[in-house]
Coordinates of C-alpha atoms in Angstrom, one line a residue:
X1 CA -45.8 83.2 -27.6
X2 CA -46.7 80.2 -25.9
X3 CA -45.6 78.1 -28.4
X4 CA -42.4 79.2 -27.8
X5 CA -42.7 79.1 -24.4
X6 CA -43.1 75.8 -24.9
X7 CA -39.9 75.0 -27.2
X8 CA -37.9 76.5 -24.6
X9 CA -39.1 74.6 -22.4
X10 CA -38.8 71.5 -24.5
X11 CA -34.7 72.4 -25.3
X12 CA -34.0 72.9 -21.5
X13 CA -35.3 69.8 -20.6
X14 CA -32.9 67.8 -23.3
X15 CA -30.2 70.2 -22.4
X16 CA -30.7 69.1 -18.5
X17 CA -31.0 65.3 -19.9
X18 CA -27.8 65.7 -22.2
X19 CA -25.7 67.3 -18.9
X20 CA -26.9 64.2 -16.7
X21 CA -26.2 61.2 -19.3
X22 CA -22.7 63.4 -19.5
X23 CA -22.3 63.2 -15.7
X24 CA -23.0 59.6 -15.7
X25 CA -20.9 58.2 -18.5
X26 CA -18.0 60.2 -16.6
X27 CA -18.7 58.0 -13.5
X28 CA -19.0 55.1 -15.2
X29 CA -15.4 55.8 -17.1
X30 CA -14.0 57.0 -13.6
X31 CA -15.2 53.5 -11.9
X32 CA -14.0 51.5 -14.9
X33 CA -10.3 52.9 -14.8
X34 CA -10.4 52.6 -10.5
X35 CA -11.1 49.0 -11.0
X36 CA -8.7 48.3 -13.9
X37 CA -6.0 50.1 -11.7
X38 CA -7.1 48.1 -8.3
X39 CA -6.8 44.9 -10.4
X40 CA -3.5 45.9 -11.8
X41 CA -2.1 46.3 -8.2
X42 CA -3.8 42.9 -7.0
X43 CA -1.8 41.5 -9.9
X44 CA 1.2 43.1 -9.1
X45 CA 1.0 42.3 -5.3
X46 CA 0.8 38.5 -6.5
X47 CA 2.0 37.4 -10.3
X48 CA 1.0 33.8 -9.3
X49 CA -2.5 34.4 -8.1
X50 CA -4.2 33.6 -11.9
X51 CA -2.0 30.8 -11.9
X52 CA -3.0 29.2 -8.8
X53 CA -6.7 29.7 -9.9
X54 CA -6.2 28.4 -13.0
X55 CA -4.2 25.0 -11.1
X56 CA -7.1 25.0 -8.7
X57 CA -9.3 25.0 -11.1
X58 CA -7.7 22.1 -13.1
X59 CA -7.4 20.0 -10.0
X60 CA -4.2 18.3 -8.7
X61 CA -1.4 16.8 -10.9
X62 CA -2.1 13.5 -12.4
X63 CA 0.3 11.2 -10.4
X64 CA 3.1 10.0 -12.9
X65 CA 4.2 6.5 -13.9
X66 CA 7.8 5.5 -13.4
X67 CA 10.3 2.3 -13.6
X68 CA 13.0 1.0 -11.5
X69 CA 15.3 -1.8 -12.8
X70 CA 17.5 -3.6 -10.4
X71 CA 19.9 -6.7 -11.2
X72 CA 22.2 -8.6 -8.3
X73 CA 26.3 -9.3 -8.5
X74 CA 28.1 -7.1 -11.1
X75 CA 31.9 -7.9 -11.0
X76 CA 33.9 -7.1 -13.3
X77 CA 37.4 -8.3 -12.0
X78 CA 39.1 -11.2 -13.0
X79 CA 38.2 -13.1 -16.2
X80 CA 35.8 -10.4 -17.1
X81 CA 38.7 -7.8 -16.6
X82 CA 40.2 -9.4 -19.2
X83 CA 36.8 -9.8 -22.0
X84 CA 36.9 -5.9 -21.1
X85 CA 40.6 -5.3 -21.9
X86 CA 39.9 -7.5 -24.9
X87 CA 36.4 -6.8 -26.2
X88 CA 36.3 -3.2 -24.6
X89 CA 35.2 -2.1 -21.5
X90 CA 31.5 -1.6 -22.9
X91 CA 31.4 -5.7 -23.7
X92 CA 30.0 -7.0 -20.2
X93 CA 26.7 -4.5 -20.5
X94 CA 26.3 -4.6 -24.5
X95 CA 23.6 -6.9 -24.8
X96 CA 21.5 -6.1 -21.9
X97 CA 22.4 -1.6 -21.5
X98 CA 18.9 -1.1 -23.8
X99 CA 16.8 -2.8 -21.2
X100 CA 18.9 -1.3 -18.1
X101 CA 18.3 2.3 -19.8
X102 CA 14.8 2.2 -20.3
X103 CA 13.7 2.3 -16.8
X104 CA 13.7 5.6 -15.1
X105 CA 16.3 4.7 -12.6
X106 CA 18.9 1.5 -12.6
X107 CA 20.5 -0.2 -9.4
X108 CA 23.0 -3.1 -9.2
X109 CA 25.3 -4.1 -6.6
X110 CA 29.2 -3.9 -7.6
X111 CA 31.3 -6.9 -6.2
X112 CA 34.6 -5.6 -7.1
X113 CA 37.0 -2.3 -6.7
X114 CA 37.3 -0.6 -9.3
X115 CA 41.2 0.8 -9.1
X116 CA 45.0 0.3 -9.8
X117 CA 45.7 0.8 -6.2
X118 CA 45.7 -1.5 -3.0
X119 CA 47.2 -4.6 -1.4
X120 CA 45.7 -8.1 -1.1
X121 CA 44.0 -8.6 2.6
X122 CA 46.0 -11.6 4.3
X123 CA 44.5 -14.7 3.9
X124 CA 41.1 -13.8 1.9
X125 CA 41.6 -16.5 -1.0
X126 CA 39.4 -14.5 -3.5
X127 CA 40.2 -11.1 -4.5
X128 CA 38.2 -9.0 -7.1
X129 CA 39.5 -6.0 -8.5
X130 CA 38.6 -4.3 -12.0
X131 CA 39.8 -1.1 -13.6
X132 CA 39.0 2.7 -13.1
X133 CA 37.9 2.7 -16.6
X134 CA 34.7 0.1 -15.3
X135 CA 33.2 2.8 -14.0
X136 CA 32.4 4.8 -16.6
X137 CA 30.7 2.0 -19.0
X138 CA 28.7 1.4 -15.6
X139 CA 27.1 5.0 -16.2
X140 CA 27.2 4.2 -20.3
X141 CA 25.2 0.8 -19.1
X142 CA 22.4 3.1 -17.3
X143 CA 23.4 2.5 -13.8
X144 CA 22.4 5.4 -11.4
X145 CA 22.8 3.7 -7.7
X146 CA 25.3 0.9 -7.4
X147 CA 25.4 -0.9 -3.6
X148 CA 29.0 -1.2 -2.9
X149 CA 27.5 -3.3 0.6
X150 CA 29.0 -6.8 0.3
X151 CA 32.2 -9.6 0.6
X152 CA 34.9 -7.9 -2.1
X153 CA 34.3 -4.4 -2.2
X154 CA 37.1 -3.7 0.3
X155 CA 39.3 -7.2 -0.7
X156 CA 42.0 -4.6 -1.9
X157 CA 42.5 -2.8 1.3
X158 CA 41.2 0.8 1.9
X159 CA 42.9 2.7 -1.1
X160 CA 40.9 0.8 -3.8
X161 CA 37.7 0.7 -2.0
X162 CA 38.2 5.1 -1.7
X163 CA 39.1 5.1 -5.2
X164 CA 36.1 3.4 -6.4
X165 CA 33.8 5.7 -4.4
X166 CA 35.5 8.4 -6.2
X167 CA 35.4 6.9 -9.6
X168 CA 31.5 6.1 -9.4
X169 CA 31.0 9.5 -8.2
X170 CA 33.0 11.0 -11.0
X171 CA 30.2 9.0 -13.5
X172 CA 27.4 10.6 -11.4
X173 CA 27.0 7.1 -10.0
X174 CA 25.7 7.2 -6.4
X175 CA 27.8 4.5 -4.2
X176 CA 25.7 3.1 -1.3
X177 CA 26.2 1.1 2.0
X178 CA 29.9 2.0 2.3
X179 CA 32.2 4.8 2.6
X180 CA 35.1 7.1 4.3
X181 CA 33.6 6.5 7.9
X182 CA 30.5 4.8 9.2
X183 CA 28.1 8.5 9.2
X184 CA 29.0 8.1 5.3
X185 CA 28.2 4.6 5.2
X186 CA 25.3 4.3 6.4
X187 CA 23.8 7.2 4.9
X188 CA 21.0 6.7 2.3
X189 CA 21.0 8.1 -1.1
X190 CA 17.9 10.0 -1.8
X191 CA 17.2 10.5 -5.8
X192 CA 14.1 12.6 -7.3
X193 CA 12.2 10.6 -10.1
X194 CA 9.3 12.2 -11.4
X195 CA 8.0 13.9 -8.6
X196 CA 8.8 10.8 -6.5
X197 CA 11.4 11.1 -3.5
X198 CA 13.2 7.3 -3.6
X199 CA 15.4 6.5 -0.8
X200 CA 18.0 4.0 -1.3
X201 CA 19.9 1.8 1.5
X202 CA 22.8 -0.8 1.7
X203 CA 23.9 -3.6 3.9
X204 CA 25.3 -6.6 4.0
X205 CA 26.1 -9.6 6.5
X206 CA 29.3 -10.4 5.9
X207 CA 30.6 -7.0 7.2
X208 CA 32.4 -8.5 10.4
X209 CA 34.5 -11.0 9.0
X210 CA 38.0 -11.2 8.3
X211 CA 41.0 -13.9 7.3
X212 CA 44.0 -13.6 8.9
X213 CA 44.8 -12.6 12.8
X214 CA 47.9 -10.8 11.5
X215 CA 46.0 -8.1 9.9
X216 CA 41.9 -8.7 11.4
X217 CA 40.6 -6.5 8.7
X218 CA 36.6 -6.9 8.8
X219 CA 34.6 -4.8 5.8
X220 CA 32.8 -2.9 8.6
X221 CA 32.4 0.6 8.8
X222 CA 33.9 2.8 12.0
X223 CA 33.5 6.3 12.8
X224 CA 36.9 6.4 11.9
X225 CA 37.5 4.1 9.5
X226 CA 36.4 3.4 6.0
X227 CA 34.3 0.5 5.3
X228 CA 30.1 -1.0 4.9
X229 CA 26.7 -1.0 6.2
X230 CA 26.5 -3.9 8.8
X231 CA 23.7 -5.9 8.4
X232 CA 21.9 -5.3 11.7
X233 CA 18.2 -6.2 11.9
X234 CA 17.1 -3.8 14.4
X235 CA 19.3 -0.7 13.3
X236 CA 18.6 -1.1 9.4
X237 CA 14.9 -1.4 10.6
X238 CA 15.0 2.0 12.4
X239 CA 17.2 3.4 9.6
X240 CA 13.9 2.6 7.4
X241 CA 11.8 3.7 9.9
X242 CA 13.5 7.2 10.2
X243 CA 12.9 7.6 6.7
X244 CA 8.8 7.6 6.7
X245 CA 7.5 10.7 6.1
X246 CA 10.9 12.1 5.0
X247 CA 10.8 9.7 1.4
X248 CA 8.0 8.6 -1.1
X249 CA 9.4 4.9 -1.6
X250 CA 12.4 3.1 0.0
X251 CA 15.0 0.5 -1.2
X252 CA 16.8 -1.9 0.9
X253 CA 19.5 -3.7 -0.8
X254 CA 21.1 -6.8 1.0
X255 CA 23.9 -9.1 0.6
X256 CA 22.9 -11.9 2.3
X257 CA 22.3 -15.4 2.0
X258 CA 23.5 -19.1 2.0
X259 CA 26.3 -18.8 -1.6
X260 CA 24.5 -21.5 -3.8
X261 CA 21.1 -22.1 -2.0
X262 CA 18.0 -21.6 -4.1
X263 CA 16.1 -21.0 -0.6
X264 CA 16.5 -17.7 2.0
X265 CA 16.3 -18.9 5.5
X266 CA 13.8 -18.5 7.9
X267 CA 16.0 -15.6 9.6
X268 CA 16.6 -14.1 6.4
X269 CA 12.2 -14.0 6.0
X270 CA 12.0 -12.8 9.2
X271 CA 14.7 -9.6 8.8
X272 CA 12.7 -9.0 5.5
X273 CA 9.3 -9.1 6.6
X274 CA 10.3 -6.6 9.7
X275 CA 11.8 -4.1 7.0
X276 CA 9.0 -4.2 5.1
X277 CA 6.8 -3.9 8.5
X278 CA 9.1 -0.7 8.9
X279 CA 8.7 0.9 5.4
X280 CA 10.6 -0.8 2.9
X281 CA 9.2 -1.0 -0.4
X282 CA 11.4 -2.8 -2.2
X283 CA 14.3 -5.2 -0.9
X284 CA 17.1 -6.5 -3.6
X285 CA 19.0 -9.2 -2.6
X286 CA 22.1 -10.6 -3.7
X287 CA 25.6 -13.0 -3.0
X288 CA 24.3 -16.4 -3.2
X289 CA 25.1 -16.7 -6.9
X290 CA 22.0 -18.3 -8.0
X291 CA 18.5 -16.9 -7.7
X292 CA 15.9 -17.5 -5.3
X293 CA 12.1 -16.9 -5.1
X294 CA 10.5 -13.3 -5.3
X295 CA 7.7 -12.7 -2.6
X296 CA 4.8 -9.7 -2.0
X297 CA 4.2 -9.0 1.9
X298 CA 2.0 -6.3 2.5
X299 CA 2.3 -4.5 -1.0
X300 CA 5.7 -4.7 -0.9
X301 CA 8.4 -6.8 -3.1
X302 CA 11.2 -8.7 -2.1
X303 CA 13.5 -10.5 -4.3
X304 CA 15.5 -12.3 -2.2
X305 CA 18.4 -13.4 -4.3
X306 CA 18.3 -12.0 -8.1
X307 CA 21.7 -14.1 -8.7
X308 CA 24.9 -13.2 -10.7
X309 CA 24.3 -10.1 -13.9
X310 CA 27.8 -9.8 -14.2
X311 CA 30.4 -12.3 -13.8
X312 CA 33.1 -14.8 -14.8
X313 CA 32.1 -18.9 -15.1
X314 CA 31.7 -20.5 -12.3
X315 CA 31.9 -24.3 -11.7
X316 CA 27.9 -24.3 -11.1
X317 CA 25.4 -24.1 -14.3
X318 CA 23.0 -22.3 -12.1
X319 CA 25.3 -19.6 -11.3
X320 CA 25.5 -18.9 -14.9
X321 CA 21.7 -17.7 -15.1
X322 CA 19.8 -14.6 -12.7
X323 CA 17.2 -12.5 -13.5
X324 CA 16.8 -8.5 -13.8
X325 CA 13.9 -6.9 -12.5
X326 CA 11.8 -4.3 -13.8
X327 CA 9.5 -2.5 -11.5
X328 CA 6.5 -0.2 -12.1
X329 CA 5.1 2.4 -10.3
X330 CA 2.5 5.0 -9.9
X331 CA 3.8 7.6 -7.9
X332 CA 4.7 5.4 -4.4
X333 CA 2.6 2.6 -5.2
X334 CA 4.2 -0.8 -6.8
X335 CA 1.7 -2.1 -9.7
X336 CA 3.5 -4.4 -11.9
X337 CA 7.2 -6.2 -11.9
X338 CA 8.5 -7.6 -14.7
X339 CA 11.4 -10.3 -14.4
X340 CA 13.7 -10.9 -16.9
X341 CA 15.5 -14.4 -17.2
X342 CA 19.3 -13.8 -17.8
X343 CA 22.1 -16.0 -19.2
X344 CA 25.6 -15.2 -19.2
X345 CA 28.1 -16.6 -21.7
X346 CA 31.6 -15.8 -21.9
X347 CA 31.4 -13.3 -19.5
X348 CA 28.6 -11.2 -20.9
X349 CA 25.1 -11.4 -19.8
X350 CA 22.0 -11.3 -22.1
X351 CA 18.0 -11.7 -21.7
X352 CA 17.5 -15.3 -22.4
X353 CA 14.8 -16.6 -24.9
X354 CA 13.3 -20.0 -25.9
X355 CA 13.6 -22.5 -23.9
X356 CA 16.5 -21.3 -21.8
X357 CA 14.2 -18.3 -20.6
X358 CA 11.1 -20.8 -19.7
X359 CA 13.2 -23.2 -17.4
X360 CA 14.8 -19.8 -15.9
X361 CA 11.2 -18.6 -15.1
X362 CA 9.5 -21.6 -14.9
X363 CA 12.3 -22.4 -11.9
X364 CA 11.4 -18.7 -10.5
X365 CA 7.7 -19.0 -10.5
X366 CA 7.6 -22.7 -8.2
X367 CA 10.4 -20.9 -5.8
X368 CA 8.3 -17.9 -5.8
X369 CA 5.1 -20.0 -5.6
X370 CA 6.5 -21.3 -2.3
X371 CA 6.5 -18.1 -0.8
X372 CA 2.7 -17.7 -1.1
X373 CA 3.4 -15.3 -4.9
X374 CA 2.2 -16.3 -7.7
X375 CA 3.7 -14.9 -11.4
X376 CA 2.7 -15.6 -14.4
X377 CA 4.7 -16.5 -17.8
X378 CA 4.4 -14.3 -21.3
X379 CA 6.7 -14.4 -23.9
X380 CA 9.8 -14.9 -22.1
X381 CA 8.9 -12.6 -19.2
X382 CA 7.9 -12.9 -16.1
X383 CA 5.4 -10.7 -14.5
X384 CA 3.8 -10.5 -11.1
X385 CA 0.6 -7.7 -10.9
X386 CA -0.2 -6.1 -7.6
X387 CA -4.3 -6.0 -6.5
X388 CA -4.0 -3.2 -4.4
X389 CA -7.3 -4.4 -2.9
X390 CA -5.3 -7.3 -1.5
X391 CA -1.7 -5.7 -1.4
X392 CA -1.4 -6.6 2.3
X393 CA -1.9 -10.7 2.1
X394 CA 1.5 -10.9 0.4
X395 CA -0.4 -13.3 -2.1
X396 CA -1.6 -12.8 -5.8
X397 CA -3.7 -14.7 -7.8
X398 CA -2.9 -17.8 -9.4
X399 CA -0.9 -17.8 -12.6

């Protein structure tokens, strides 16, 4: 009897320790599905939570490399109009379009209309015109941003300048420094490139002239009236300027200069040292149909004349030969440039080699020399490398 007494015992106690390991496995099932469910609704409330812990946890974006190329005078009126009628309107850019396509973005300035429309102004001497059809082997040549700032943009009167904004915008070819009014002309042109926010801006000197005092047509822009970016020192400084903060990089092409001089002037320093002073990156320069020296102030780049890319014989040998530029960047910050010496022959430019590319460069890197930047010489190329430990000297080491 006690014996069993003892069994009994025995079973209640395992019946009592079977009800409470039941009891507890249901809480524990009961506080697993809670959280699942709570998790499910965090979720829910925000998809890209995982995501952002899973950036964070990666750390930021690695900052991307990108290119710019950037050549000076493309005109393709006259004796080239005719090679394109000719050869086809592809023939000016066939031999250099590989190297103008590789960069992630391509910038020239256009010295000629491109229309069938317009009048001669009074009295200009020159006029440069080339066909609608110019347009579209400028976007088969890579060109993305084309200045339209400068002397012979407007030499046919105000249809064919409005008809080449409308043909380069029809090729997804941003015009800049000119258009319909002076609000459109002086407006920058802002392109994305990889993750980068690149501001573009246009102006050129010779906006105020004109030739005859029976029709005092000047190229410059009014509120009213179609036309260029004047080259004003202090309002293209505070048009940079305004753009800080707004931009990752900015480019400041100018047409500028003494037609035929191998040297900027001292005023022509002194504009491009206060853009730079005001945010400019990177200043193109172009119209004295030769080339001139390249020069680093305070990390930035300035090439003061790159000469003529496209464009008909001329009675100088020098204005037969320029240079195309290749910039490199890390995000906002210039690291190499590479210069290409350029020949053109029977109206069609090409990237120079032998000993036509060394006396190009060799010519580039004494001009360039002169203006405190040094560049050295590698297999027909010229590069200058930025020491971002010294980027605001304006000088590089020597070659």
């Amino acid at each position: 009897m006690a014996y069993y007494r003892r069994t009994e015992k025995a079973r209640e106690r395992g019946r009592k320790l079977r009800r409470a390991l039941y009891l507890l496995l249901s809480l524990l099932l009961i506080a697993l599905v809670a959280a699942a469910v709570l998790a499910g609704r965090d979720r829910t409330a925000d998809p890209g939570k995982d995501k952002e812990q899973t950036e964070a946890s990666a750390g930021p974006p690695a900052v991307q490399e990108w290119t710019l190329a950037a050549n000076g005078d493309v005109m393709l009126g006259r004796r080239v109009a005719e090679a394109m009628a000719q050869e086809g309107a592809f023939y000016p850019f066939k031999e250099v379009a590989p190297l103008l396509r590789s960069a992630d973005i391509t910038f020239g300035n256009l010295e000629s209309s491109l229309s069938e429309r317009g009048t001669p102004l009074p009295g200009k001497g020159i006029w440069l015109r080339g066909t609608p059809y110019g347009a579209e082997a400028l976007r088969e040549a890579g060109y993305d941003v084309l200045s339209v700032a400068n002397n012979h943009i407007l030499d046919y009167d105000d249809p064919a300048f409005l008809d080449t904004l409308d043909y380069l915008r029809q090729q997804g070819i941003a015009p800049v420094g000119g258009g319909a009014n002076l609000e459109e002309a002086v407006r920058p042109v802002i392109r994305e490139i990889k993750g980068q926010r690149v501001a573009f801006l246009a102006a050129t000197e010779m906006a105020d002239i004109f030739w005859s005092w029976d029709y005092p047509r000047t190229f410059e822009a009014k509120p009213d009236r179609p036309g260029v970016f004047k080259l004003d020192a202090d309002r293209l400084s505070e048009a940079v300027s305004s753009l800080r903060g707004e931009v990752d990089l900015i480019v400041v092409s100018l047409h500028w200069g003494t037609e035929y001089s191998d040297y900027a002037t001292e005023s022509q320093r002194e504009t491009a040292h206060r853009l730079v002073e005001a945010g400019a990156n990177l200043i193109i320069g172009h119209h004295p149909h030769c080339l001139q020296g390249v020069e680093l102030y305070q990390g930035s780049l300035i090439a003061y004349s790159l000469g003529n890319f496209v464009y008909d014989k001329q009675r100088l040998s020098k204005c037969q030969e320029g240079l195309l530029l290749k910039a490199s960047f890390q995000g906002p910050l210039l690291k190499k440039v590479h210069i290409y010496p350029v020949v053109i022959e029977k109206e069609q430019p090409r990237l120079a080699d032998g000993e036509a590319a060394n006396a190009v460069l060799r010519r580039t890197a004494e001009l360039s020399r002169e203006l405190g930047t040094s560049m050295t010489l590698a297999n027909g190329v010229g590069v200058i490398e930025l020491d971002r430990g010294d980027a605001g000297s304006g000088e590089i080491g020597d070659s």
